[in-house]
Amino acid sequence: MTNFSYFRPGDLNSAIGDLITHEGAKFIAGGTNLLDLMKENVERPARLVDINQLSFNSIEETEGGGLRLGALMTNADTAYHENVQNRYPLLSHAILAGASAQLRNMATNGGNLFQRTRCYYFYDLATPCNKREPGSGCGAIRGFNRIHAILGTSDQKPETACIATHPSDMCVALAALDAVVRVTGLAGERTIPFADFHRLPGDEPWRDNTINPGELVTAIDLPAKGFPQYYAYIKLRDRASYAFALVSVAVALEIENNRITDARIALGGVAHKPWRKPDAEAMLIGQAVSVADFQSVAEALTEGAKGYGHNTFKIELAKRAIVRALQQAAKLEPTP
Amino acid sequence: MITYVGKPVNRVDGVAKVTGKAKYAAEYKVPDLVHGWVISSEIAKGTITRIQTDEALQLPGVIQVFTHENRPDLAWFDLSYKDQDAPPGSPFRPLRDAEIKFSGQPIALVVAETLELARYAASLIRVEYEVENHETEFEAHLSRARDPKLGLASLLKPPPPKPRGNFDEAFAAAPVQVSGEYVHSAEHHNPMEMFASTVVYEKNDKLTIYDKTQGAQNSQLYVSQVFGLSFKDVRVISSYIGGAFGSGLRPQYQLFLAVLAARELRRSVRVSLTRQQMFTFGHRPVTIQDIKLGASEDGTITAIRHDAFAETSRFEDYTEIVVNWSGMLYPIPNSKLTYKLVPLDVFTPLDMRAPGGVTGVPALECAIDELAFKLGIDPVELRLKNYTDRDMDADLPYSSKELRECFRQGAERFGWANRNPQPRSTRRGHTLIGWGMATGIWDATQGPARAEAVLTVNGKLRVSSATADIGTGTYTIMTQIAADTLGMPIADVLFKLGDSDMPLAPIEGGSWTAATVGSAVKVACEELGKKLFKMARKMKNSPFARANLDDVLFADAHIRLKSDPSVAVSLREIVDQNGGHAVSETSTSTPNFLKLRKYARSAHSAAFVEVEVDEDFGTVRVTRAVTAVAGGRILNPKTARSQILGGMVWGISKALEEESVLDHQFGRFMNHSLAEYHVPVNADIQNLDVIFVDETDTIVNPLGVKGLGEIGIVAMPAAIANAVFHATGKRIRNLPITLDKLL
Ligand SMILES: Cc1cc2nc3c(=O)[nH]c(=O)nc-3n(C[C@H](O)[C@H](O)[C@H](O)COP(=O)(O)OP(=O)(O)OC[C@H]3O[C@@H](n4cnc5c(N)ncnc54)[C@H](O)[C@@H]3O)c2cc1C
Ligand code: SF4
């Protein structure tokens, strides 16, 4: 761990201003990810700008009939919020499938978006990792890659290879719900559709998302449509709680007269970002629930999936999870 | 008078532990303490060509960086580095030279005024290596397997017995055969408390060391020999231990480094390891086992072959008893058992709860289940059919063996009789439900130990022995034994341990502490009782003037005439009559080897398990488990039950979750954090039930106890794997059974 200075701004402008004017400065919210990474020397911020005094810690109605989740609201308060539980139960379930009660009490919604991969090599300075040290190589690709990605990986050039996953549960639900991320930077405020917030590793695996330096997430907007009736979140992992997803699936359906009228499927634990595929989702539209071909949708969603040895099982596991989640969401299967 | 022994007495150290009064090695406040931070090797094999420490040393507050280049001269011979649990070979010496023998090897210690500074300074140190090819992949080097070197360790861990009968012929002739290869991964102990040593530098170069260890005297011996100090100048204290599971049986390298720094700097030094560094020393070795069983149609097992291959380091031959159990559990006339080692570029493996037992027995017990299935015989039935009251290899009867009762009571509590033998016969939606069972066995041993019993000036009893309590309840049961032996109220008895100044006790492990130290405590208290009685008899107007020791009993802090308990002298009076001086007695208890030699001595268990497996996802949950234990006399049902529950939880862990994964590109364990090294969480644990069957044993030791630290874990992994087979029809011989293996 390196020495760092610490600043706790009282308003948004000084938070952004301070971050921009100090080289190597980083925001800190709940600290549940950043501090761990600092202890391992993976992150070495020169300054911590503690944003916990800022006022983004509420949940409000939006004009469009949706909800605005403050970036500094904790994961626990969000998941147990009445409006979230009633109108966006998928999100509530996904959040509660993550981490542990203690962590969720500290973790913030903003921080959750930025949490970094759990790739073992990323965490261990003794091994190469393009994400941590651009150009050093990818330790995982020929190593122990049980928890790694099967979709959208970068594996062609050694100096940009990366098969890491984004580990969040919350983000999988947010992706399915078409949430919008609100950020503010020196240039003012902008919104980022959730699908564009995280990115695939491509030629720059060290970049997790599309945020610009100095931009701060202030809120996450949920559209009016919350799929409170037909939804499912399945998380498969190595123990019953307190483990990251090997594969997770968020499904949200709209069903009218036994026909599927809207369908969202997002996968977690399989890619560098929550994985969605609109054309696979479209296959479901208009299908009758009772005879819908979920298997083909699962095939389409995982098309092009590639295993790297230890994680090859995820391809089949993901398909089975997609089918089960669709069945649960459509109420063809009981939800445990 | 038996008032406390056998009763569910609460932990005497419980309040201290939950209120934070119990201090652990890294928690002692010491004036002028400086802090060390260990730098670990990033490569698995090679040579350090350069360590650049200038930048770190320039920071104000950084005191020194110790490396192989500037370490002082230390003991020359390997012998000086051998602790009481050292296997044959040449013990690892931290900072000895530039050679790297394993990934994570400690290569430097940064010492600074604060912990934060030491840690930061450590990040500034640049190390250059000349890398050599390492060999860490066990399977790839099986061809190098060889017999273990024999040494003193083989007394406690005997090599496999000589073959019985003729396996090859018997197996070839057996109408029913099964064979399989069983594998389990490396595991690290990962106790909650990290290894730490606080070395207090005192006047005249004396050292008082707070160390995390399962043997204060073992650490004392090590430090004295390595640094050429006399015992009286090295005192090691280890009052409380936040779990160890065997990892504290050998002094770990932070002790060496902290002492080295303290002596060089003439200052008090503390060194704590990080969780990541907890993966850089001993571990349960990766083991591959081949088992072949032959039986006749009626289920009589006629032939067994059990070959085990385990990893060790390049410098020491760590061994454990893996295959011998196969010769003990079943009376198989033709058996061939072998055990071989493959040295790799890793640290020496280390005893971990039920070392060898929970490796070999689960493999055997899965094979027995396979045989039962093939024969179409109920698994309990098959075990009863091949039951034995003799250890065939030692050719001795068991001192006691109530395993039959474990089967009976366990099966009954579990409802085993309702089992449909057909795999995949029970389901609920996508959930397959399976039942499995297995046997467990573990040694019941006793060693020599000493204890001191003191009747203090205020009439209280203080007993001590240099043993350890790693959370098992040693404090409590010793207090119970002492209180009963001298008829004292438990509140007036104080048992102390974990101090090298105390009477000699062996390292705490192998489930032998209750028997070993318990016997010593009993003897010391009895001897003190004799002394007190003599003193009472000599008192003026003593009511015991004409009584013998046999005529009196010790109760309610008095010596009383058996024939008329109202005739009594209080222990307090004896102290008063003794001029207000405490009365003490130190004695040794030695096992009665002549008697013990005529018997085999083991604790046994039977585990019954229900699992639920999602047939699509392969996720396994243990929904119900019953373990019935025949463990001799139960000194304290409460702490005993906790021991068995802990063992069962670990059995679940071993069967389903736990695994240290080594990346052979780097020769390094990669999942070195508790986020990625999985052990069960509360949500994984459902209904666990423990039964202690009555077992009277007048032979094992004067207390009749067998020790319960390990027996709870031994039977569980196979019971779970067998239940998974019953649920799914899939036989997984490679632990842990993670979901991918069932897809
Ligand atoms: C052992 C363990 C298990 C876990 N298991 C799970 C799990 O199963 N599922 C799951 O989803 N998560 C899991 N988590 C991760 C947890 O959800 C995240 O650590 C948490 O959400 C991060 O939030 P935080 O507020 O603590 O972020 P911090 O650690 O404070 O910050 C993380 C990063 O986000 C940046 N940041 C924070 N807020 C903002 C903002 N408003 N604008 C811009 N940048 C910002 C910081 O600069 C930092 O780089 C686990 C964590 C741990 C330690
Ligand atoms: S997968 Fe990505 S994060 Fe992991 S080692 Fe490779 S580059 Fe680094």
PDB file of C-alpha atoms in Angstrom, chain A residues 1-3 39-41 44 118-121 123-128 138-144 146-147 234 236-244 246 310 313-314 316-317 320-322 324-325 327-328 333, chain B residues 37 41-43 116-117 119-121 123-124 126 276 430 614-619 621 656-657 659 661-663 665-666 668-681 683-684 738-740 742-743:
ATOM      1  CA  MET A   1       0.000   0.000   0.000  1.00  0.00           C
ATOM      2  CA  THR A   2       1.326   3.418  -0.880  1.00  0.00           C
ATOM      3  CA  ASN A   3       0.921   6.700   0.907  1.00  0.00           C
ATOM      4  CA  LYS A  39      -3.782  -3.501   0.053  1.00  0.00           C
ATOM      5  CA  GLU A  40      -2.582  -5.726  -2.768  1.00  0.00           C
ATOM      6  CA  ASN A  41      -0.852  -2.822  -4.515  1.00  0.00           C
ATOM      7  CA  ARG A  44      -2.049   2.847  -5.949  1.00  0.00           C
ATOM      8  CA  ARG A 118     -11.839 -10.961  -9.692  1.00  0.00           C
ATOM      9  CA  CYS A 119      -9.286 -12.527 -12.044  1.00  0.00           C
ATOM     10  CA  TYR A 120      -6.638 -14.107  -9.788  1.00  0.00           C
ATOM     11  CA  TYR A 121      -3.819 -12.760 -11.930  1.00  0.00           C
ATOM     12  CA  TYR A 123      -4.849  -9.460  -8.063  1.00  0.00           C
ATOM     13  CA  ASP A 124      -1.344 -10.927  -7.969  1.00  0.00           C
ATOM     14  CA  LEU A 125       1.542  -8.654  -8.854  1.00  0.00           C
ATOM     15  CA  ALA A 126       3.834 -11.609  -9.344  1.00  0.00           C
ATOM     16  CA  THR A 127       2.003 -12.581 -12.520  1.00  0.00           C
ATOM     17  CA  PRO A 128       1.464 -10.842 -15.865  1.00  0.00           C
ATOM     18  CA  CYS A 138      -2.464 -12.381 -19.788  1.00  0.00           C
ATOM     19  CA  GLY A 139      -1.735 -14.903 -17.059  1.00  0.00           C
ATOM     20  CA  ALA A 140      -5.178 -16.403 -17.171  1.00  0.00           C
ATOM     21  CA  ILE A 141      -5.461 -17.392 -20.769  1.00  0.00           C
ATOM     22  CA  ARG A 142      -3.179 -20.403 -20.394  1.00  0.00           C
ATOM     23  CA  GLY A 143      -3.549 -20.591 -16.651  1.00  0.00           C
ATOM     24  CA  PHE A 144      -6.279 -21.188 -14.145  1.00  0.00           C
ATOM     25  CA  ARG A 146     -12.234 -21.287 -14.106  1.00  0.00           C
ATOM     26  CA  ILE A 147     -13.959 -17.985 -13.396  1.00  0.00           C
ATOM     27  CA  ILE A 234     -30.308 -17.296 -11.295  1.00  0.00           C
ATOM     28  CA  LEU A 236     -24.631 -20.322 -10.076  1.00  0.00           C
ATOM     29  CA  ARG A 237     -21.543 -20.372  -7.933  1.00  0.00           C
ATOM     30  CA  ASP A 238     -19.233 -22.573  -5.922  1.00  0.00           C
ATOM     31  CA  ARG A 239     -21.059 -22.182  -2.632  1.00  0.00           C
ATOM     32  CA  ALA A 240     -24.508 -21.135  -1.549  1.00  0.00           C
ATOM     33  CA  SER A 241     -23.575 -17.558  -0.709  1.00  0.00           C
ATOM     34  CA  TYR A 242     -20.635 -15.171  -0.685  1.00  0.00           C
ATOM     35  CA  ALA A 243     -19.104 -16.279  -3.949  1.00  0.00           C
ATOM     36  CA  PHE A 244     -19.024 -14.599  -7.316  1.00  0.00           C
ATOM     37  CA  LEU A 246     -19.692 -18.612 -12.379  1.00  0.00           C
ATOM     38  CA  HIS A 310     -11.000 -24.622 -16.904  1.00  0.00           C
ATOM     39  CA  PHE A 313     -18.014 -25.901 -18.681  1.00  0.00           C
ATOM     40  CA  LYS A 314     -19.556 -22.441 -18.529  1.00  0.00           C
ATOM     41  CA  GLU A 316     -23.147 -25.574 -21.304  1.00  0.00           C
ATOM     42  CA  LEU A 317     -23.903 -24.237 -17.833  1.00  0.00           C
ATOM     43  CA  ARG A 320     -28.977 -24.507 -18.998  1.00  0.00           C
ATOM     44  CA  ALA A 321     -29.227 -21.495 -16.738  1.00  0.00           C
ATOM     45  CA  ILE A 322     -30.796 -19.411 -19.493  1.00  0.00           C
ATOM     46  CA  ARG A 324     -34.222 -22.443 -16.461  1.00  0.00           C
ATOM     47  CA  ALA A 325     -34.375 -18.697 -15.875  1.00  0.00           C
ATOM     48  CA  GLN A 327     -38.924 -21.062 -17.460  1.00  0.00           C
ATOM     49  CA  GLN A 328     -38.933 -19.493 -14.017  1.00  0.00           C
ATOM     50  CA  GLU A 333     -41.065 -23.549 -13.143  1.00  0.00           C
TER      51      GLU A 333
ATOM     52  CA  TRP B  37       6.940  -6.841   6.544  1.00  0.00           C
ATOM     53  CA  SER B  41       9.417 -14.557  -3.915  1.00  0.00           C
ATOM     54  CA  GLU B  42       7.558 -14.094  -7.162  1.00  0.00           C
ATOM     55  CA  ILE B  43       9.134 -17.096  -8.826  1.00  0.00           C
ATOM     56  CA  GLU B 116       2.216   0.968   7.203  1.00  0.00           C
ATOM     57  CA  LEU B 117       5.681   2.259   6.517  1.00  0.00           C
ATOM     58  CA  ARG B 119       4.496  -2.291   3.984  1.00  0.00           C
ATOM     59  CA  TYR B 120       5.012   0.725   1.776  1.00  0.00           C
ATOM     60  CA  ALA B 121       8.795   0.356   1.854  1.00  0.00           C
ATOM     61  CA  SER B 123       6.629  -2.118  -2.344  1.00  0.00           C
ATOM     62  CA  LEU B 124       9.733  -0.122  -3.304  1.00  0.00           C
ATOM     63  CA  ARG B 126      13.117  -4.415  -6.582  1.00  0.00           C
ATOM     64  CA  GLN B 276      -1.854 -14.245   0.811  1.00  0.00           C
ATOM     65  CA  HIS B 430     -34.967 -30.781 -10.982  1.00  0.00           C
ATOM     66  CA  ASP B 614     -29.614 -29.867  -9.224  1.00  0.00           C
ATOM     67  CA  GLU B 615     -29.538 -32.176 -12.189  1.00  0.00           C
ATOM     68  CA  ASP B 616     -28.973 -29.403 -14.708  1.00  0.00           C
ATOM     69  CA  PHE B 617     -26.534 -27.290 -12.779  1.00  0.00           C
ATOM     70  CA  GLY B 618     -24.595 -29.846 -10.774  1.00  0.00           C
ATOM     71  CA  THR B 619     -24.832 -27.774  -7.614  1.00  0.00           C
ATOM     72  CA  ARG B 621     -26.103 -29.150  -1.101  1.00  0.00           C
ATOM     73  CA  LEU B 656     -17.440 -29.882  -2.262  1.00  0.00           C
ATOM     74  CA  GLU B 657     -15.454 -26.669  -2.078  1.00  0.00           C
ATOM     75  CA  GLU B 659      -9.007 -26.460  -3.230  1.00  0.00           C
ATOM     76  CA  VAL B 661      -5.109 -24.187  -7.232  1.00  0.00           C
ATOM     77  CA  LEU B 662      -1.555 -24.053  -8.422  1.00  0.00           C
ATOM     78  CA  ASP B 663      -0.803 -22.445 -11.768  1.00  0.00           C
ATOM     79  CA  GLN B 665       3.092 -21.491 -15.559  1.00  0.00           C
ATOM     80  CA  PHE B 666       4.207 -19.713 -12.424  1.00  0.00           C
ATOM     81  CA  ARG B 668       2.208 -20.518  -7.688  1.00  0.00           C
ATOM     82  CA  PHE B 669      -1.054 -20.987  -5.806  1.00  0.00           C
ATOM     83  CA  MET B 670      -3.436 -18.521  -7.403  1.00  0.00           C
ATOM     84  CA  ASN B 671      -6.637 -18.429  -5.373  1.00  0.00           C
ATOM     85  CA  HIS B 672      -4.820 -17.075  -2.347  1.00  0.00           C
ATOM     86  CA  SER B 673      -7.588 -15.137  -0.665  1.00  0.00           C
ATOM     87  CA  LEU B 674     -10.670 -16.112   1.267  1.00  0.00           C
ATOM     88  CA  ALA B 675     -12.853 -14.658  -1.487  1.00  0.00           C
ATOM     89  CA  GLU B 676     -11.574 -17.282  -3.914  1.00  0.00           C
ATOM     90  CA  TYR B 677     -10.406 -20.094  -1.607  1.00  0.00           C
ATOM     91  CA  HIS B 678     -13.806 -21.413  -0.714  1.00  0.00           C
ATOM     92  CA  VAL B 679     -14.800 -22.831   2.638  1.00  0.00           C
ATOM     93  CA  PRO B 680     -18.432 -23.243   3.620  1.00  0.00           C
ATOM     94  CA  VAL B 681     -20.513 -20.266   4.616  1.00  0.00           C
ATOM     95  CA  ALA B 683     -25.827 -20.984   3.875  1.00  0.00           C
ATOM     96  CA  ASP B 684     -23.946 -24.180   2.981  1.00  0.00           C
ATOM     97  CA  THR B 738     -17.539 -28.778  -7.953  1.00  0.00           C
ATOM     98  CA  LEU B 739     -20.522 -28.311 -10.206  1.00  0.00           C
ATOM     99  CA  ASP B 740     -18.572 -28.634 -13.458  1.00  0.00           C
ATOM    100  CA  LEU B 742     -21.430 -33.114 -12.522  1.00  0.00           C
ATOM    101  CA  LEU B 743     -22.575 -31.337 -15.683  1.00  0.00           C
TER     102      LEU B 743
END
